[in-house]
Every structure is written in C-alpha cells, then in structure tokens.
CSV table of C-alpha atoms in Angstrom, one decimal:
chain,number,residue,atom,x,y,z
A,1,ARG,CA,94.2,106.1,192.8
A,2,PRO,CA,93.1,104.6,189.9
A,3,GLY,CA,93.5,100.8,189.6
A,4,GLU,CA,94.1,100.7,193.3
A,5,GLY,CA,91.2,99.4,195.4
A,6,LYS,CA,90.1,100.5,198.9
A,7,ASP,CA,92.1,97.9,200.2
A,8,VAL,CA,95.0,98.8,198.8
A,9,LYS,CA,97.6,100.6,200.5
A,10,SER,CA,100.6,102.5,198.7
A,11,LEU,CA,103.1,105.1,199.5
A,12,LYS,CA,102.6,107.1,196.3
A,13,ARG,CA,99.8,108.1,197.7
A,14,VAL,CA,101.3,109.6,200.3
A,15,PHE,CA,104.4,110.3,198.4
A,16,PRO,CA,104.0,110.6,194.7
A,17,CYS,CA,108.0,110.7,194.3
A,18,GLY,CA,108.7,107.7,196.2
A,19,GLY,CA,109.1,106.9,199.2
A,20,ALA,CA,112.8,105.7,199.9
A,21,MET,CA,113.3,107.5,203.4
A,22,ALA,CA,110.0,106.8,204.9
A,23,ALA,CA,109.6,103.3,207.4
A,24,ILE,CA,105.5,102.2,207.0
A,25,LEU,CA,104.6,100.8,210.7
A,26,ASP,CA,101.2,98.3,210.1
A,27,ASP,CA,100.0,94.8,211.3
A,28,ARG,CA,98.5,93.7,208.2
A,29,GLU,CA,101.1,93.3,205.3
A,30,ASP,CA,98.6,92.1,202.6
A,31,VAL,CA,97.2,95.6,201.9
A,32,TRP,CA,100.7,97.0,201.1
A,33,ALA,CA,101.2,93.6,199.2
A,34,ASN,CA,98.6,94.3,196.6
A,35,ALA,CA,99.9,97.6,195.4
A,36,ASN,CA,100.7,97.9,192.0
A,37,ASN,CA,104.1,100.1,192.6
A,38,ASN,CA,105.6,97.0,194.8
A,39,VAL,CA,109.6,96.4,193.8
A,40,THR,CA,110.3,93.7,195.8
A,41,GLY,CA,110.5,91.5,192.4
A,42,ARG,CA,108.1,89.0,193.8
A,43,PRO,CA,104.3,89.0,193.5
A,44,GLY,CA,102.1,89.4,196.9
A,45,GLU,CA,104.7,90.2,198.8
A,46,PRO,CA,105.0,93.4,200.9
A,47,PRO,CA,107.8,96.6,200.2
A,48,ASP,CA,110.8,96.1,202.1
A,49,ASN,CA,110.3,99.5,204.6
A,50,LEU,CA,107.2,97.9,206.3
A,51,LEU,CA,107.9,97.0,209.5
A,52,LEU,CA,105.3,94.4,210.1
A,53,VAL,CA,104.1,95.0,214.2
A,54,LYS,CA,102.3,92.4,216.3
A,55,PRO,CA,98.2,92.8,215.8
A,56,TYR,CA,96.8,94.3,218.6
A,57,HIS,CA,93.2,92.7,219.3
A,58,TRP,CA,91.4,95.6,221.6
A,59,LYS,CA,89.6,92.6,224.2
A,60,PRO,CA,86.3,94.2,224.1
A,61,PHE,CA,86.4,93.6,220.3
A,62,ILE,CA,87.5,89.9,220.8
A,63,GLY,CA,85.2,87.7,219.0
A,64,TYR,CA,84.0,90.2,216.6
A,65,ALA,CA,85.0,91.2,213.1
A,66,ASP,CA,86.2,94.6,212.4
A,67,VAL,CA,85.3,94.7,208.6
A,68,ASN,CA,86.3,98.3,208.2
A,69,ASN,CA,89.5,98.4,210.0
A,70,ALA,CA,90.4,94.5,210.7
A,71,SER,CA,93.5,93.4,212.6
A,72,GLY,CA,96.4,91.3,210.7
A,73,GLN,CA,96.7,87.7,211.1
A,74,ASP,CA,98.6,86.6,214.1
A,75,LEU,CA,100.8,83.5,213.0
A,76,SER,CA,102.5,83.3,216.4
A,77,LYS,CA,99.3,81.4,217.6
A,78,SER,CA,100.3,77.8,216.9
A,79,ASP,CA,97.7,74.9,217.1
A,80,ASP,CA,98.6,74.1,220.7
A,81,VAL,CA,98.0,77.7,222.2
A,82,GLN,CA,95.3,78.9,219.9
A,83,ARG,CA,92.6,78.3,222.1
A,84,LEU,CA,93.7,80.1,224.9
A,85,VAL,CA,94.4,83.2,223.1
A,86,SER,CA,91.0,84.7,224.4
A,87,ASP,CA,91.6,84.2,228.3
A,88,LYS,CA,95.2,84.9,228.3
A,89,LEU,CA,95.8,88.0,226.7
A,90,ASP,CA,98.8,90.0,228.4
A,91,ASP,CA,98.9,93.6,228.6
A,92,LYS,CA,102.4,93.3,229.0
A,93,GLU,CA,102.9,91.3,226.0
A,94,ASP,CA,101.4,94.0,224.1
A,95,ASP,CA,103.0,96.5,225.2
A,96,GLY,CA,106.5,94.8,224.4
A,97,GLN,CA,105.4,95.7,220.7
A,98,LEU,CA,105.7,99.5,221.5
A,99,LEU,CA,108.9,99.1,222.9
A,100,TRP,CA,110.6,96.6,220.0
A,101,THR,CA,109.3,99.4,217.4
A,102,ALA,CA,111.1,102.2,219.2
A,103,ASP,CA,114.0,100.1,219.5
A,104,ILE,CA,113.8,99.6,215.9
A,105,LEU,CA,113.4,102.9,214.9
A,106,ARG,CA,116.3,104.0,217.0
A,107,ARG,CA,118.7,101.6,215.4
A,108,LEU,CA,117.5,103.1,212.0
A,109,HIS,CA,118.5,106.0,212.8
A,110,GLU,CA,121.6,105.3,214.5
A,111,ARG,CA,122.7,103.7,211.4
A,112,TYR,CA,121.6,106.2,209.0
A,113,TYR,CA,123.3,109.0,210.9
A,114,SER,CA,126.3,106.7,212.1
A,115,THR,CA,129.6,109.1,212.0
A,116,THR,CA,131.5,106.4,210.6
A,117,LEU,CA,129.9,106.8,207.3
A,118,SER,CA,130.7,109.7,204.7
A,119,GLN,CA,128.3,111.8,203.1
A,120,GLU,CA,128.3,110.2,200.2
A,121,GLU,CA,127.9,106.7,201.7
A,122,ARG,CA,125.1,108.2,203.3
A,123,GLU,CA,123.2,109.5,200.2
A,124,GLY,CA,123.3,106.0,198.8
A,125,LEU,CA,121.3,104.3,202.2
A,126,THR,CA,117.2,104.2,202.0
A,127,VAL,CA,115.3,102.8,204.4
A,128,PRO,CA,114.4,99.7,202.4
A,129,SER,CA,117.9,99.1,202.3
A,130,LEU,CA,118.8,99.7,205.7
A,131,LEU,CA,116.0,97.2,207.5
A,132,GLN,CA,117.1,94.6,204.9
A,133,SER,CA,120.8,94.9,206.6
A,134,MET,CA,118.9,94.8,210.1
A,135,ARG,CA,116.6,92.1,209.0
A,136,ARG,CA,119.6,89.6,207.5
A,137,GLU,CA,122.3,90.0,210.3
A,138,THR,CA,119.1,88.6,212.9
A,139,PHE,CA,119.8,85.1,212.2
A,140,LEU,CA,122.7,85.4,210.0
A,141,ARG,CA,125.0,85.8,212.7
A,142,TYR,CA,127.0,83.2,214.4
A,143,PRO,CA,125.8,80.7,214.8
A,144,GLN,CA,123.3,81.2,211.5
A,145,VAL,CA,119.8,79.7,212.5
A,146,LYS,CA,119.1,76.7,210.3
A,147,VAL,CA,115.6,75.7,210.4
A,148,VAL,CA,113.0,73.5,209.4
A,149,PHE,CA,109.3,73.9,209.5
A,150,SER,CA,106.4,71.6,210.5
A,151,GLY,CA,103.0,71.8,210.0
A,152,LEU,CA,103.2,75.3,209.0
A,153,ILE,CA,103.2,75.1,205.2
A,154,PRO,CA,99.9,73.6,203.5
A,155,ILE,CA,101.2,70.5,201.1
A,156,VAL,CA,100.1,72.0,198.2
A,157,HIS,CA,102.6,74.6,198.7
A,158,GLN,CA,105.3,72.1,199.7
A,159,ASN,CA,107.9,71.2,197.2
A,160,LYS,CA,107.0,73.3,194.7
A,161,GLN,CA,108.7,76.1,192.4
A,162,THR,CA,106.6,79.3,193.3
A,163,ARG,CA,107.8,82.7,193.0
A,164,ILE,CA,105.0,83.5,196.1
A,165,ARG,CA,106.8,82.1,199.4
A,166,PRO,CA,104.6,81.3,202.3
A,167,HIS,CA,104.9,83.4,205.2
A,168,VAL,CA,106.8,81.9,207.5
A,169,VAL,CA,109.4,80.9,205.0
A,170,ARG,CA,109.9,84.8,203.7
A,171,TYR,CA,110.1,85.8,207.5
A,172,ALA,CA,112.8,83.5,208.2
A,173,GLU,CA,114.4,83.9,204.7
A,174,GLU,CA,114.5,87.8,205.4
A,175,LEU,CA,115.8,87.5,209.0
A,176,GLY,CA,118.9,85.6,207.5
A,177,ALA,CA,117.9,81.8,207.8
A,178,GLU,CA,118.2,78.7,205.8
A,179,VAL,CA,115.4,77.2,205.3
A,180,LEU,CA,115.8,73.1,205.2
A,181,SER,CA,113.4,70.9,203.8
A,182,GLY,CA,114.0,68.0,206.3
A,183,ILE,CA,115.9,67.4,209.6
A,184,THR,CA,119.7,66.7,209.3
A,185,SER,CA,122.5,67.5,211.6
A,186,GLU,CA,123.1,71.1,210.5
A,187,VAL,CA,119.4,72.1,211.9
A,188,THR,CA,119.3,74.6,214.5
A,189,HIS,CA,115.8,75.1,215.2
A,190,VAL,CA,112.3,73.4,214.2
A,191,VAL,CA,109.8,75.5,214.3
A,192,ALA,CA,106.2,74.1,214.5
A,193,ALA,CA,102.5,74.5,215.2
A,194,ARG,CA,102.3,71.7,217.6
A,195,ASP,CA,104.6,69.0,219.3
A,196,ARG,CA,104.9,65.0,218.3
A,197,SER,CA,105.3,65.4,214.8
A,198,ASP,CA,107.6,62.9,213.2
A,199,LYS,CA,110.4,65.8,212.0
A,200,ILE,CA,109.8,66.8,216.1
A,201,ARG,CA,110.6,63.1,217.1
A,202,HIS,CA,113.4,62.7,214.2
A,203,ALA,CA,115.3,66.3,215.3
A,204,ARG,CA,115.0,65.3,219.4
A,205,LYS,CA,116.6,61.8,218.3
A,206,GLU,CA,119.7,63.2,216.1
A,207,VAL,CA,120.0,66.2,216.8
A,208,PRO,CA,119.7,66.2,220.6
A,209,GLY,CA,121.1,70.3,220.8
A,210,CYS,CA,118.3,71.4,218.3
A,211,PHE,CA,115.5,73.9,219.5
A,212,ILE,CA,111.9,73.0,218.8
A,213,VAL,CA,110.0,76.0,219.1
A,214,HIS,CA,106.4,77.6,218.3
A,215,SER,CA,105.8,80.0,215.4
A,216,SER,CA,105.7,82.2,218.1
A,217,TRP,CA,109.3,82.2,218.5
A,218,LEU,CA,109.9,83.3,214.8
A,219,MET,CA,107.0,86.1,214.7
A,220,ASN,CA,108.6,87.6,217.9
A,221,CYS,CA,111.8,88.0,216.1
A,222,TYR,CA,110.2,89.3,212.8
A,223,TRP,CA,108.4,91.7,215.0
A,224,SER,CA,111.3,93.1,217.0
A,225,ILE,CA,114.0,92.3,214.6
A,226,ASN,CA,116.2,90.5,217.0
A,227,ARG,CA,116.6,87.1,218.2
A,228,ARG,CA,114.8,86.7,221.2
A,229,ASP,CA,115.3,84.0,223.6
A,230,VAL,CA,114.1,80.5,223.0
A,231,ARG,CA,112.6,79.4,226.5
A,232,PRO,CA,109.3,80.7,226.4
A,233,HIS,CA,108.4,79.3,223.0
A,234,HIS,CA,110.4,76.2,223.4
A,235,MET,CA,108.0,72.8,223.2
A,236,GLY,CA,109.6,70.1,226.0
A,237,PRO,CA,113.0,70.5,228.1
A,238,VAL,CA,115.5,73.6,226.4
A,239,PRO,CA,118.8,71.6,225.2
A,240,SER,CA,121.5,72.3,228.2
A,241,GLN,CA,124.1,73.8,226.2
A,242,PRO,CA,126.3,76.4,228.3
A,243,ALA,CA,126.3,79.9,226.5
A,244,LYS,CA,129.8,81.3,225.0
A,245,GLN,CA,130.4,84.6,224.1
A,246,GLN,CA,132.9,86.7,221.8
A,247,VAL,CA,133.3,90.0,221.2
A,248,VAL,CA,134.5,91.0,217.7
A,249,ASP,CA,135.6,93.9,216.1
A,250,ASN,CA,133.6,94.1,212.6
A,251,LYS,CA,135.4,95.8,210.1
A,252,ARG,CA,133.0,95.8,207.0
A,253,ASP,CA,131.2,98.3,205.6
A,254,THR,CA,127.8,98.9,206.9
A,255,ARG,CA,126.1,99.7,203.5
A,256,PRO,CA,123.6,97.1,202.1
A,257,LYS,CA,125.9,95.2,200.2
A,258,ASP,CA,127.4,93.3,202.9
A,259,GLY,CA,124.6,93.6,205.6
A,260,ARG,CA,127.4,94.3,208.1
A,261,SER,CA,128.0,97.2,210.8
A,262,LYS,CA,131.3,98.6,211.6
A,263,ASP,CA,130.0,98.4,215.4
A,264,SER,CA,131.1,96.0,217.6
A,265,VAL,CA,128.7,92.8,217.6
A,266,VAL,CA,128.4,90.2,220.2
A,267,LEU,CA,128.3,86.5,218.6
A,268,LEU,CA,126.9,83.5,220.7
A,269,LEU,CA,128.5,80.8,219.7
A,270,ASP,CA,125.9,77.9,220.9
A,271,SER,CA,122.9,79.7,221.9
A,272,ASP,CA,120.2,82.2,221.3
A,273,GLU,CA,120.7,86.0,222.9
A,274,GLU,CA,118.9,86.3,226.5
A,275,GLU,CA,116.0,88.6,226.9
A,276,SER,CA,114.4,89.6,230.4
A,277,ASP,CA,111.4,91.9,231.9
A,278,GLU,CA,114.4,93.7,233.3
A,279,ASP,CA,115.9,95.1,230.2
A,280,GLU,CA,112.7,96.0,228.5
A,281,ASP,CA,111.2,97.6,231.7
A,282,ASP,CA,115.0,99.9,231.6
A,283,PHE,CA,114.6,100.4,228.2
A,284,ALA,CA,110.9,101.5,228.4
A,285,ALA,CA,112.5,103.7,231.8
A,286,ASP,CA,115.1,105.4,229.6
A,287,LEU,CA,112.3,106.3,226.5
A,288,GLU,CA,109.9,107.9,228.6
A,289,ASN,CA,112.8,110.1,230.5
A,290,GLU,CA,113.9,110.9,226.9
A,291,MET,CA,110.6,112.2,226.0
A,292,MET,CA,109.9,113.9,228.9
A,293,MET,CA,113.4,115.7,228.5
A,294,GLN,CA,112.5,116.7,225.0
A,295,ASP,CA,108.8,118.0,226.5
A,296,LYS,CA,110.7,120.4,228.2
C-alpha cells in the first residue's frame, strides 16, 4: 500500500472497508502501531483488536536473528532471569499461550453472541470494544490492582508528559490497573526488573501485604487477559493473606461503555486468582475433544 513500508501491517490491506469484526494475533505490535490508519488516538500504539501473544523462539534458532520475520520482544524476561532463558526454555509454557489464545477467542465469541443482548445492542459491538472491556476488567475488578514499576521504565521516560506510554505502563492501564509513581499504602503490586531496589525495600517495610513480582506476571496477565497467580513470579516470600471469595450477580450492561458483564463474577477480596496446571490440562482436553467432534 502506498505510504506504508514493508515493516508495516494494516487491516486495510485485507479489509479495505474496515476490520472492526476481526481479531489480530501477532507477537509483534510495532508493525501494527506504525500504520497510518491507527485509530487508537495515541501515536506508536497498536489497534485495540490486536491480541499480543507471547513471542515464540524456536530452539534451533536461539542466538540467530531472523531478519525476515523476527519474533517480538519478550518483556517477561527481567534482568534476574534473562541470562537463564537459553537454558530453561519450557515447552509446556510455550504451549500455554495456545490455550490462553483459545480461551480469549472463546470468551470473545460468548460475549458477542450472549443471549442477554438484544439485536440492536449486538450490532453496536465490535472486536476492539469487546477486547477493551475484557482487558479493563482484568485488574479493575475488586481488589483493583495498583501498581508501581521499579527498574522497568527508562529515566528519560519518567516524569515526562508524553503521548507515547512505555509498554509496561500501557499494558497495566489497559488491564484496568492504576499506575502509581511511588510507594503508598494503596499499592498492591510492585512490578520490578530485579530485587532489592529502594522501592521494593520501601514496599516490604511500609506495605507488608504488597506483592513484589517480576515483569513476567504482568506480561502473562496481558497475554492471557486474565489475572494470573503471583506465586510463580514473586520475589521473596509471598505475603500470607487468606483468600476470601464472594460471588455477586452483576446486573450492569455488557456494552463496552461501562466494561461490565451481566454474568456472575467471582471477586477476590484479598488475593490474586490461583491457577493450576490441572485447570489448563482440563481446558486443553476439552478443547481437543470439541475439535474432534467438529471433524466428524
């Protein structure tokens, strides 16, 4: 397309009249953010219907640059674990992204075809608006995530009014979190590149219930559009807080204007959601059985 280089992707190339009902799966967002028809309102940010997935690095290609189709940047690798990535690639972890993506697409489909929606309401929905709502609910649900970043935002990007948000800030805000500039009594998570920073020491001393996590926790939440368990990503002992759950029937409208669902939701009063390998294995088995039934 004239005016767009070879390193720029745009739905206009596939859907000249628009792609409001299309979902994009890619492990790179920079090639979408550069498109001239980006309607997010913020330069350098990808369209809302992009489902960013965890970059896949094929083992035989580790250490080599694929100049024609390079994988995206993996921001889940913080300084403390970056040196171990070549030795500890986990195939099961790579397969997990397939399950997360299948789950996201299923939830997206269920929201659009929800029997609680009228035909008029359904016609007003788009993939970008539905994904906006799904993302925002991830951290906005009670208790809302209030996060402080440590060692992840370059100094030149701190305390500056800019229309281009750092990646980690954008991911957290799109998921519904409130990003704080410093440690306060309200902070729930410190997302850090490494342990033992001044912010982390302050948080452990002043806010003992605060979670101190690697950036991998935030990225896994973003890639799955789900609040993940903090324990595999936590630095040091995990704060001991007994989980209490309360099921509430949310009567609000499912349209994106308020980002809520009419379905019943589980609210975690004091801790993050727990996840287990058994849950993901069950989901994989159900998905495989469903696909086999469709092939018959």
